[in-house]
PDB file of C-alpha atoms in Angstrom:
ATOM      1  CA  MET A   1       0.000   0.000   0.000  1.00 42.00           C
ATOM      2  CA  LEU A   2       1.237   3.496  -0.834  1.00 49.00           C
ATOM      3  CA  SER A   3       2.037   5.845   2.016  1.00 61.00           C
ATOM      4  CA  VAL A   4      -0.396   8.685   2.704  1.00 70.00           C
ATOM      5  CA  ASN A   5       0.891  12.241   3.044  1.00 73.00           C
ATOM      6  CA  ARG A   6      -1.007  14.461   5.491  1.00 68.00           C
ATOM      7  CA  ARG A   7      -0.966  18.244   5.449  1.00 68.00           C
ATOM      8  CA  GLU A   8      -2.531  20.310   8.193  1.00 69.00           C
ATOM      9  CA  LYS A   9      -0.274  23.385   8.277  1.00 78.00           C
ATOM     10  CA  TRP A  10       1.059  25.325   5.308  1.00 83.00           C
ATOM     11  CA  PRO A  11       4.471  26.994   5.851  1.00 90.00           C
ATOM     12  CA  LEU A  12       4.886  30.550   4.584  1.00 93.00           C
ATOM     13  CA  LYS A  13       7.649  29.461   2.172  1.00 94.00           C
ATOM     14  CA  TYR A  14       5.236  26.960   0.578  1.00 93.00           C
ATOM     15  CA  LYS A  15       2.466  29.579   0.252  1.00 93.00           C
ATOM     16  CA  ILE A  16       4.850  32.002  -1.457  1.00 96.00           C
ATOM     17  CA  LYS A  17       6.045  29.276  -3.864  1.00 96.00           C
ATOM     18  CA  ARG A  18       2.452  28.390  -4.786  1.00 95.00           C
ATOM     19  CA  LEU A  19       1.545  32.061  -5.272  1.00 97.00           C
ATOM     20  CA  LEU A  20       4.593  32.646  -7.480  1.00 98.00           C
ATOM     21  CA  TRP A  21       3.755  29.613  -9.644  1.00 98.00           C
ATOM     22  CA  LEU A  22       0.131  30.797  -9.976  1.00 97.00           C
ATOM     23  CA  TRP A  23       1.357  34.197 -11.171  1.00 98.00           C
ATOM     24  CA  VAL A  24       3.771  32.618 -13.695  1.00 98.00           C
ATOM     25  CA  TRP A  25       1.036  30.224 -14.908  1.00 97.00           C
ATOM     26  CA  LEU A  26      -1.477  33.057 -15.417  1.00 97.00           C
ATOM     27  CA  PHE A  27       0.801  35.511 -17.215  1.00 97.00           C
ATOM     28  CA  PHE A  28       3.603  33.485 -18.858  1.00 97.00           C
ATOM     29  CA  PHE A  29       2.368  29.890 -19.270  1.00 98.00           C
ATOM     30  CA  ARG A  30      -1.325  29.995 -20.116  1.00 97.00           C
ATOM     31  CA  PRO A  31      -1.377  32.764 -22.788  1.00 97.00           C
ATOM     32  CA  THR A  32       1.220  31.027 -25.012  1.00 97.00           C
ATOM     33  CA  PRO A  33       0.541  29.402 -28.420  1.00 96.00           C
ATOM     34  CA  LYS A  34       0.055  25.624 -28.196  1.00 93.00           C
ATOM     35  CA  ARG A  35       2.792  24.283 -30.495  1.00 90.00           C
ATOM     36  CA  LEU A  36       5.145  27.234 -30.962  1.00 94.00           C
ATOM     37  CA  ALA A  37       5.787  27.777 -27.241  1.00 97.00           C
ATOM     38  CA  LYS A  38       5.936  24.179 -25.988  1.00 97.00           C
ATOM     39  CA  ASN A  39       9.660  24.499 -25.162  1.00 97.00           C
ATOM     40  CA  TRP A  40       8.998  27.732 -23.263  1.00 98.00           C
ATOM     41  CA  ARG A  41       6.299  26.057 -21.142  1.00 98.00           C
ATOM     42  CA  ASN A  42       8.598  23.084 -20.498  1.00 98.00           C
ATOM     43  CA  PHE A  43      11.284  25.545 -19.394  1.00 98.00           C
ATOM     44  CA  LEU A  44       8.882  27.222 -16.947  1.00 98.00           C
ATOM     45  CA  LEU A  45       7.853  23.861 -15.503  1.00 98.00           C
ATOM     46  CA  LYS A  46      11.501  22.852 -15.068  1.00 98.00           C
ATOM     47  CA  LEU A  47      12.223  26.217 -13.455  1.00 98.00           C
ATOM     48  CA  PHE A  48       9.661  25.271 -10.789  1.00 98.00           C
ATOM     49  CA  GLY A  49      11.138  21.817 -10.227  1.00 98.00           C
ATOM     50  CA  ALA A  50       9.327  19.559 -12.722  1.00 98.00           C
ATOM     51  CA  THR A  51      11.212  16.741 -14.432  1.00 98.00           C
ATOM     52  CA  ILE A  52      10.384  16.967 -18.147  1.00 98.00           C
ATOM     53  CA  GLY A  53      11.703  14.526 -20.750  1.00 97.00           C
ATOM     54  CA  LYS A  54      12.657  15.287 -24.343  1.00 97.00           C
ATOM     55  CA  GLY A  55       9.934  16.365 -26.796  1.00 96.00           C
ATOM     56  CA  CYS A  56       7.030  16.753 -24.329  1.00 97.00           C
ATOM     57  CA  LEU A  57       3.938  18.780 -25.185  1.00 97.00           C
ATOM     58  CA  VAL A  58       2.112  20.335 -22.243  1.00 98.00           C
ATOM     59  CA  CYS A  59      -0.860  22.349 -23.523  1.00 97.00           C
ATOM     60  CA  PRO A  60      -1.192  25.914 -22.214  1.00 98.00           C
ATOM     61  CA  SER A  61      -4.734  25.437 -20.878  1.00 97.00           C
ATOM     62  CA  CYS A  62      -3.831  22.529 -18.587  1.00 97.00           C
ATOM     63  CA  ARG A  63      -3.668  23.272 -14.861  1.00 97.00           C
ATOM     64  CA  ILE A  64      -0.726  21.980 -12.815  1.00 98.00           C
ATOM     65  CA  LEU A  65      -1.035  22.599  -9.077  1.00 97.00           C
ATOM     66  CA  GLU A  66       2.586  21.907  -8.044  1.00 97.00           C
ATOM     67  CA  PRO A  67       5.133  21.557 -10.886  1.00 98.00           C
ATOM     68  CA  TRP A  68       7.754  20.325  -8.396  1.00 98.00           C
ATOM     69  CA  ASN A  69       5.599  17.178  -7.981  1.00 98.00           C
ATOM     70  CA  LEU A  70       5.460  16.367 -11.709  1.00 98.00           C
ATOM     71  CA  GLU A  71       7.617  13.957 -13.716  1.00 98.00           C
ATOM     72  CA  LEU A  72       7.086  13.415 -17.456  1.00 98.00           C
ATOM     73  CA  GLY A  73       8.979  10.926 -19.610  1.00 98.00           C
ATOM     74  CA  SER A  74      10.056  11.767 -23.157  1.00 97.00           C
ATOM     75  CA  TYR A  75       7.469  12.472 -25.892  1.00 97.00           C
ATOM     76  CA  THR A  76       4.575  12.602 -23.449  1.00 97.00           C
ATOM     77  CA  ALA A  77       1.593  14.872 -24.171  1.00 97.00           C
ATOM     78  CA  ILE A  78      -0.712  16.589 -21.679  1.00 98.00           C
ATOM     79  CA  GLY A  79      -3.871  17.747 -23.486  1.00 97.00           C
ATOM     80  CA  GLU A  80      -6.128  20.762 -23.267  1.00 97.00           C
ATOM     81  CA  ARG A  81      -7.711  21.569 -19.893  1.00 98.00           C
ATOM     82  CA  VAL A  82      -6.123  18.585 -18.118  1.00 98.00           C
ATOM     83  CA  ASN A  83      -6.158  19.139 -14.352  1.00 98.00           C
ATOM     84  CA  ILE A  84      -3.044  17.822 -12.600  1.00 98.00           C
ATOM     85  CA  TYR A  85      -3.964  18.157  -8.926  1.00 98.00           C
ATOM     86  CA  ASN A  86      -0.650  16.976  -7.509  1.00 97.00           C
ATOM     87  CA  TYR A  87      -0.126  17.512  -3.795  1.00 95.00           C
ATOM     88  CA  SER A  88       1.886  14.263  -4.132  1.00 96.00           C
ATOM     89  CA  GLN A  89       4.108  13.128  -7.002  1.00 98.00           C
ATOM     90  CA  ILE A  90       2.553  12.345 -10.376  1.00 98.00           C
ATOM     91  CA  SER A  91       4.873  10.344 -12.653  1.00 98.00           C
ATOM     92  CA  ILE A  92       3.939   9.751 -16.297  1.00 98.00           C
ATOM     93  CA  GLY A  93       6.142   7.531 -18.472  1.00 98.00           C
ATOM     94  CA  SER A  94       7.430   8.169 -21.979  1.00 97.00           C
ATOM     95  CA  ASN A  95       5.162   8.155 -25.064  1.00 97.00           C
ATOM     96  CA  SER A  96       2.008   8.554 -22.971  1.00 98.00           C
ATOM     97  CA  VAL A  97      -0.977  10.814 -23.655  1.00 98.00           C
ATOM     98  CA  ILE A  98      -3.330  12.423 -21.147  1.00 98.00           C
ATOM     99  CA  SER A  99      -6.257  13.652 -23.263  1.00 97.00           C
ATOM    100  CA  GLN A 100      -8.381  16.758 -22.850  1.00 97.00           C
ATOM    101  CA  ASP A 101     -10.354  17.411 -19.652  1.00 98.00           C
ATOM    102  CA  ALA A 102      -8.840  14.462 -17.741  1.00 98.00           C
ATOM    103  CA  VAL A 103      -8.204  14.884 -14.005  1.00 98.00           C
ATOM    104  CA  LEU A 104      -5.234  13.318 -12.203  1.00 98.00           C
ATOM    105  CA  CYS A 105      -6.021  13.865  -8.520  1.00 98.00           C
ATOM    106  CA  THR A 106      -3.568  12.960  -5.734  1.00 97.00           C
ATOM    107  CA  GLY A 107      -5.405  14.803  -2.959  1.00 95.00           C
ATOM    108  CA  THR A 108      -8.535  14.251  -0.897  1.00 93.00           C
ATOM    109  CA  HIS A 109      -9.662  14.851   2.697  1.00 91.00           C
ATOM    110  CA  ASP A 110      -9.796  12.465   5.642  1.00 89.00           C
ATOM    111  CA  TYR A 111     -13.490  12.685   6.533  1.00 89.00           C
ATOM    112  CA  GLU A 112     -12.977  10.607   9.700  1.00 89.00           C
ATOM    113  CA  PHE A 113     -11.789  13.811  11.414  1.00 89.00           C
ATOM    114  CA  ASN A 114     -14.005  16.867  11.977  1.00 89.00           C
ATOM    115  CA  HIS A 115     -11.401  19.212  10.504  1.00 86.00           C
ATOM    116  CA  MET A 116     -10.946  16.887   7.455  1.00 88.00           C
ATOM    117  CA  PRO A 117      -7.161  17.232   6.922  1.00 89.00           C
ATOM    118  CA  LEU A 118      -5.781  17.051   3.401  1.00 91.00           C
ATOM    119  CA  VAL A 119      -4.318  13.646   2.545  1.00 94.00           C
ATOM    120  CA  SER A 120      -2.556  12.704  -0.664  1.00 95.00           C
ATOM    121  CA  GLN A 121      -1.032   9.704  -2.414  1.00 97.00           C
ATOM    122  CA  PRO A 122       1.141   9.627  -5.567  1.00 98.00           C
ATOM    123  CA  ILE A 123      -0.120   8.542  -8.988  1.00 98.00           C
ATOM    124  CA  ARG A 124       2.125   6.514 -11.294  1.00 98.00           C
ATOM    125  CA  ILE A 125       1.311   6.137 -14.992  1.00 98.00           C
ATOM    126  CA  GLY A 126       3.515   3.900 -17.148  1.00 98.00           C
ATOM    127  CA  GLN A 127       4.907   4.250 -20.663  1.00 98.00           C
ATOM    128  CA  ASN A 128       2.749   4.117 -23.825  1.00 97.00           C
ATOM    129  CA  VAL A 129      -0.420   4.810 -21.810  1.00 98.00           C
ATOM    130  CA  TRP A 130      -3.438   6.673 -23.170  1.00 98.00           C
ATOM    131  CA  ILE A 131      -5.770   8.276 -20.628  1.00 98.00           C
ATOM    132  CA  THR A 132      -8.618   9.399 -22.892  1.00 98.00           C
ATOM    133  CA  SER A 133     -10.841  12.444 -22.469  1.00 97.00           C
ATOM    134  CA  ASN A 134     -12.730  13.252 -19.264  1.00 98.00           C
ATOM    135  CA  CYS A 135     -11.177  10.454 -17.176  1.00 98.00           C
ATOM    136  CA  PHE A 136     -10.705  10.845 -13.424  1.00 98.00           C
ATOM    137  CA  VAL A 137      -7.735   9.097 -11.768  1.00 98.00           C
ATOM    138  CA  HIS A 138      -7.943   8.716  -7.967  1.00 98.00           C
ATOM    139  CA  PRO A 139      -5.086   9.181  -5.458  1.00 97.00           C
ATOM    140  CA  GLY A 140      -2.669   6.276  -5.073  1.00 97.00           C
ATOM    141  CA  VAL A 141      -3.435   4.620  -8.420  1.00 98.00           C
ATOM    142  CA  ASN A 142      -0.824   2.875 -10.595  1.00 98.00           C
ATOM    143  CA  ILE A 143      -1.589   2.444 -14.304  1.00 98.00           C
ATOM    144  CA  GLY A 144       0.601  -0.123 -16.072  1.00 98.00           C
ATOM    145  CA  ASP A 145       2.577   0.310 -19.304  1.00 98.00           C
ATOM    146  CA  GLY A 146       0.537   0.310 -22.493  1.00 97.00           C
ATOM    147  CA  CYS A 147      -2.832   0.639 -20.754  1.00 98.00           C
ATOM    148  CA  VAL A 148      -5.679   2.503 -22.502  1.00 98.00           C
ATOM    149  CA  VAL A 149      -8.370   4.033 -20.282  1.00 98.00           C
ATOM    150  CA  GLY A 150     -11.679   4.693 -22.081  1.00 98.00           C
ATOM    151  CA  ALA A 151     -13.408   8.073 -22.134  1.00 98.00           C
ATOM    152  CA  CYS A 152     -15.161   9.296 -18.972  1.00 98.00           C
ATOM    153  CA  SER A 153     -13.763   6.419 -16.889  1.00 98.00           C
ATOM    154  CA  VAL A 154     -13.185   6.727 -13.147  1.00 98.00           C
ATOM    155  CA  VAL A 155      -9.982   4.935 -12.108  1.00 98.00           C
ATOM    156  CA  THR A 156     -10.188   3.973  -8.437  1.00 98.00           C
ATOM    157  CA  LYS A 157      -7.745   1.019  -8.410  1.00 98.00           C
ATOM    158  CA  ASP A 158      -4.535  -0.046 -10.149  1.00 98.00           C
ATOM    159  CA  LEU A 159      -4.886  -1.046 -13.821  1.00 98.00           C
ATOM    160  CA  PRO A 160      -2.716  -3.744 -15.451  1.00 98.00           C
ATOM    161  CA  SER A 161      -0.303  -3.301 -18.354  1.00 97.00           C
ATOM    162  CA  TRP A 162      -1.378  -3.628 -21.995  1.00 97.00           C
ATOM    163  CA  MET A 163      -5.111  -3.716 -21.321  1.00 98.00           C
ATOM    164  CA  VAL A 164      -8.029  -1.597 -22.506  1.00 98.00           C
ATOM    165  CA  CYS A 165      -9.985  -0.502 -19.439  1.00 98.00           C
ATOM    166  CA  SER A 166     -13.177   1.502 -19.103  1.00 98.00           C
ATOM    167  CA  GLY A 167     -16.116   2.297 -16.868  1.00 98.00           C
ATOM    168  CA  ASN A 168     -17.060   3.710 -13.477  1.00 97.00           C
ATOM    169  CA  PRO A 169     -15.178   2.256 -11.751  1.00 97.00           C
ATOM    170  CA  ALA A 170     -12.741   1.354 -14.538  1.00 98.00           C
ATOM    171  CA  LYS A 171     -12.247  -2.353 -15.150  1.00 97.00           C
ATOM    172  CA  VAL A 172     -10.416  -4.479 -17.709  1.00 98.00           C
ATOM    173  CA  ILE A 173     -12.340  -4.833 -20.998  1.00 97.00           C
ATOM    174  CA  LYS A 174      -9.834  -6.630 -23.234  1.00 97.00           C
ATOM    175  CA  PRO A 175      -6.102  -6.908 -24.038  1.00 96.00           C
ATOM    176  CA  ARG A 176      -4.546  -4.126 -26.093  1.00 95.00           C
ATOM    177  CA  LYS A 177      -3.156  -5.514 -29.338  1.00 88.00           C
ATOM    178  CA  LEU A 178      -0.533  -3.534 -31.217  1.00 81.00           C
ATOM    179  CA  ASN A 179      -0.625  -3.177 -34.984  1.00 77.00           C
ATOM    180  CA  THR A 180       2.819  -4.251 -36.212  1.00 69.00           C
ATOM    181  CA  GLN A 181       2.331  -2.997 -39.753  1.00 62.00           C
ATOM    182  CA  VAL A 182       4.855  -0.628 -41.297  1.00 53.00           C
ATOM    183  CA  GLN A 183       3.219   2.616 -42.458  1.00 54.00           C
ATOM    184  CA  LYS A 184       4.369   5.653 -44.451  1.00 54.00           C
ATOM    185  CA  ILE A 185       3.326   8.991 -42.929  1.00 53.00           C
ATOM    186  CA  ASN A 186       4.618  12.277 -44.403  1.00 54.00           C
ATOM    187  CA  SER A 187       7.680  10.543 -45.925  1.00 52.00           C
ATOM    188  CA  ASN A 188       8.530   8.975 -42.529  1.00 52.00           C
ATOM    189  CA  THR A 189       8.452   5.234 -41.946  1.00 46.00           C
ATOM    190  CA  VAL A 190       6.395   4.367 -38.878  1.00 46.00           C
ATOM    191  CA  VAL A 191       6.679   0.980 -37.143  1.00 44.00           C
ATOM    192  CA  ASN A 192       4.458   0.328 -34.137  1.00 46.00           C
ATOM    193  CA  GLY A 193       3.673   4.023 -33.939  1.00 48.00           C
ATOM    194  CA  CYS A 194       7.357   5.076 -33.806  1.00 48.00           C
ATOM    195  CA  VAL A 195       9.181   6.991 -36.534  1.00 43.00           C
ATOM    196  CA  VAL A 196      12.224   5.034 -37.777  1.00 35.00           C
TER     197      VAL A 196
END
């Protein structure tokens, strides 16, 4: 079982860091063009402690609560209006896609106490994963390599590698089979979705 982080007091240094990131997000991250400024947005995320792999696309309309708790592998894409609510670490492997309006949520409240303290658990998403539009991923979930999560799914438990999963709560539907055909796209040869 993953450890649970509890937060009841917010140090001044933390509040200032969050406020500074919010200001940078509003005025320097969000108003940028989607494709032309992807390197600039990656630079800003790295400046605030994110680990960003080569060739990542993080759309300007996505919301990242704490960049210092974000790790993206190479060639990963975060779509429009994705909400990364990361009081704990969110790790996303290489060649993965988080589609528009998805929510990756590490935080909740412990309702067994009257003051309901914030609790959080990390989310780990493997390589070659596709989280499709409007999905919600709960705190503490691990999603295996190659998994596809169908639209509007609610992921409450770990999902296995190389499976297509869907539903509320999300469950395994069938194995994910890869097309091994060689294709020509814009004068590039593509094998298993990779340019060679």
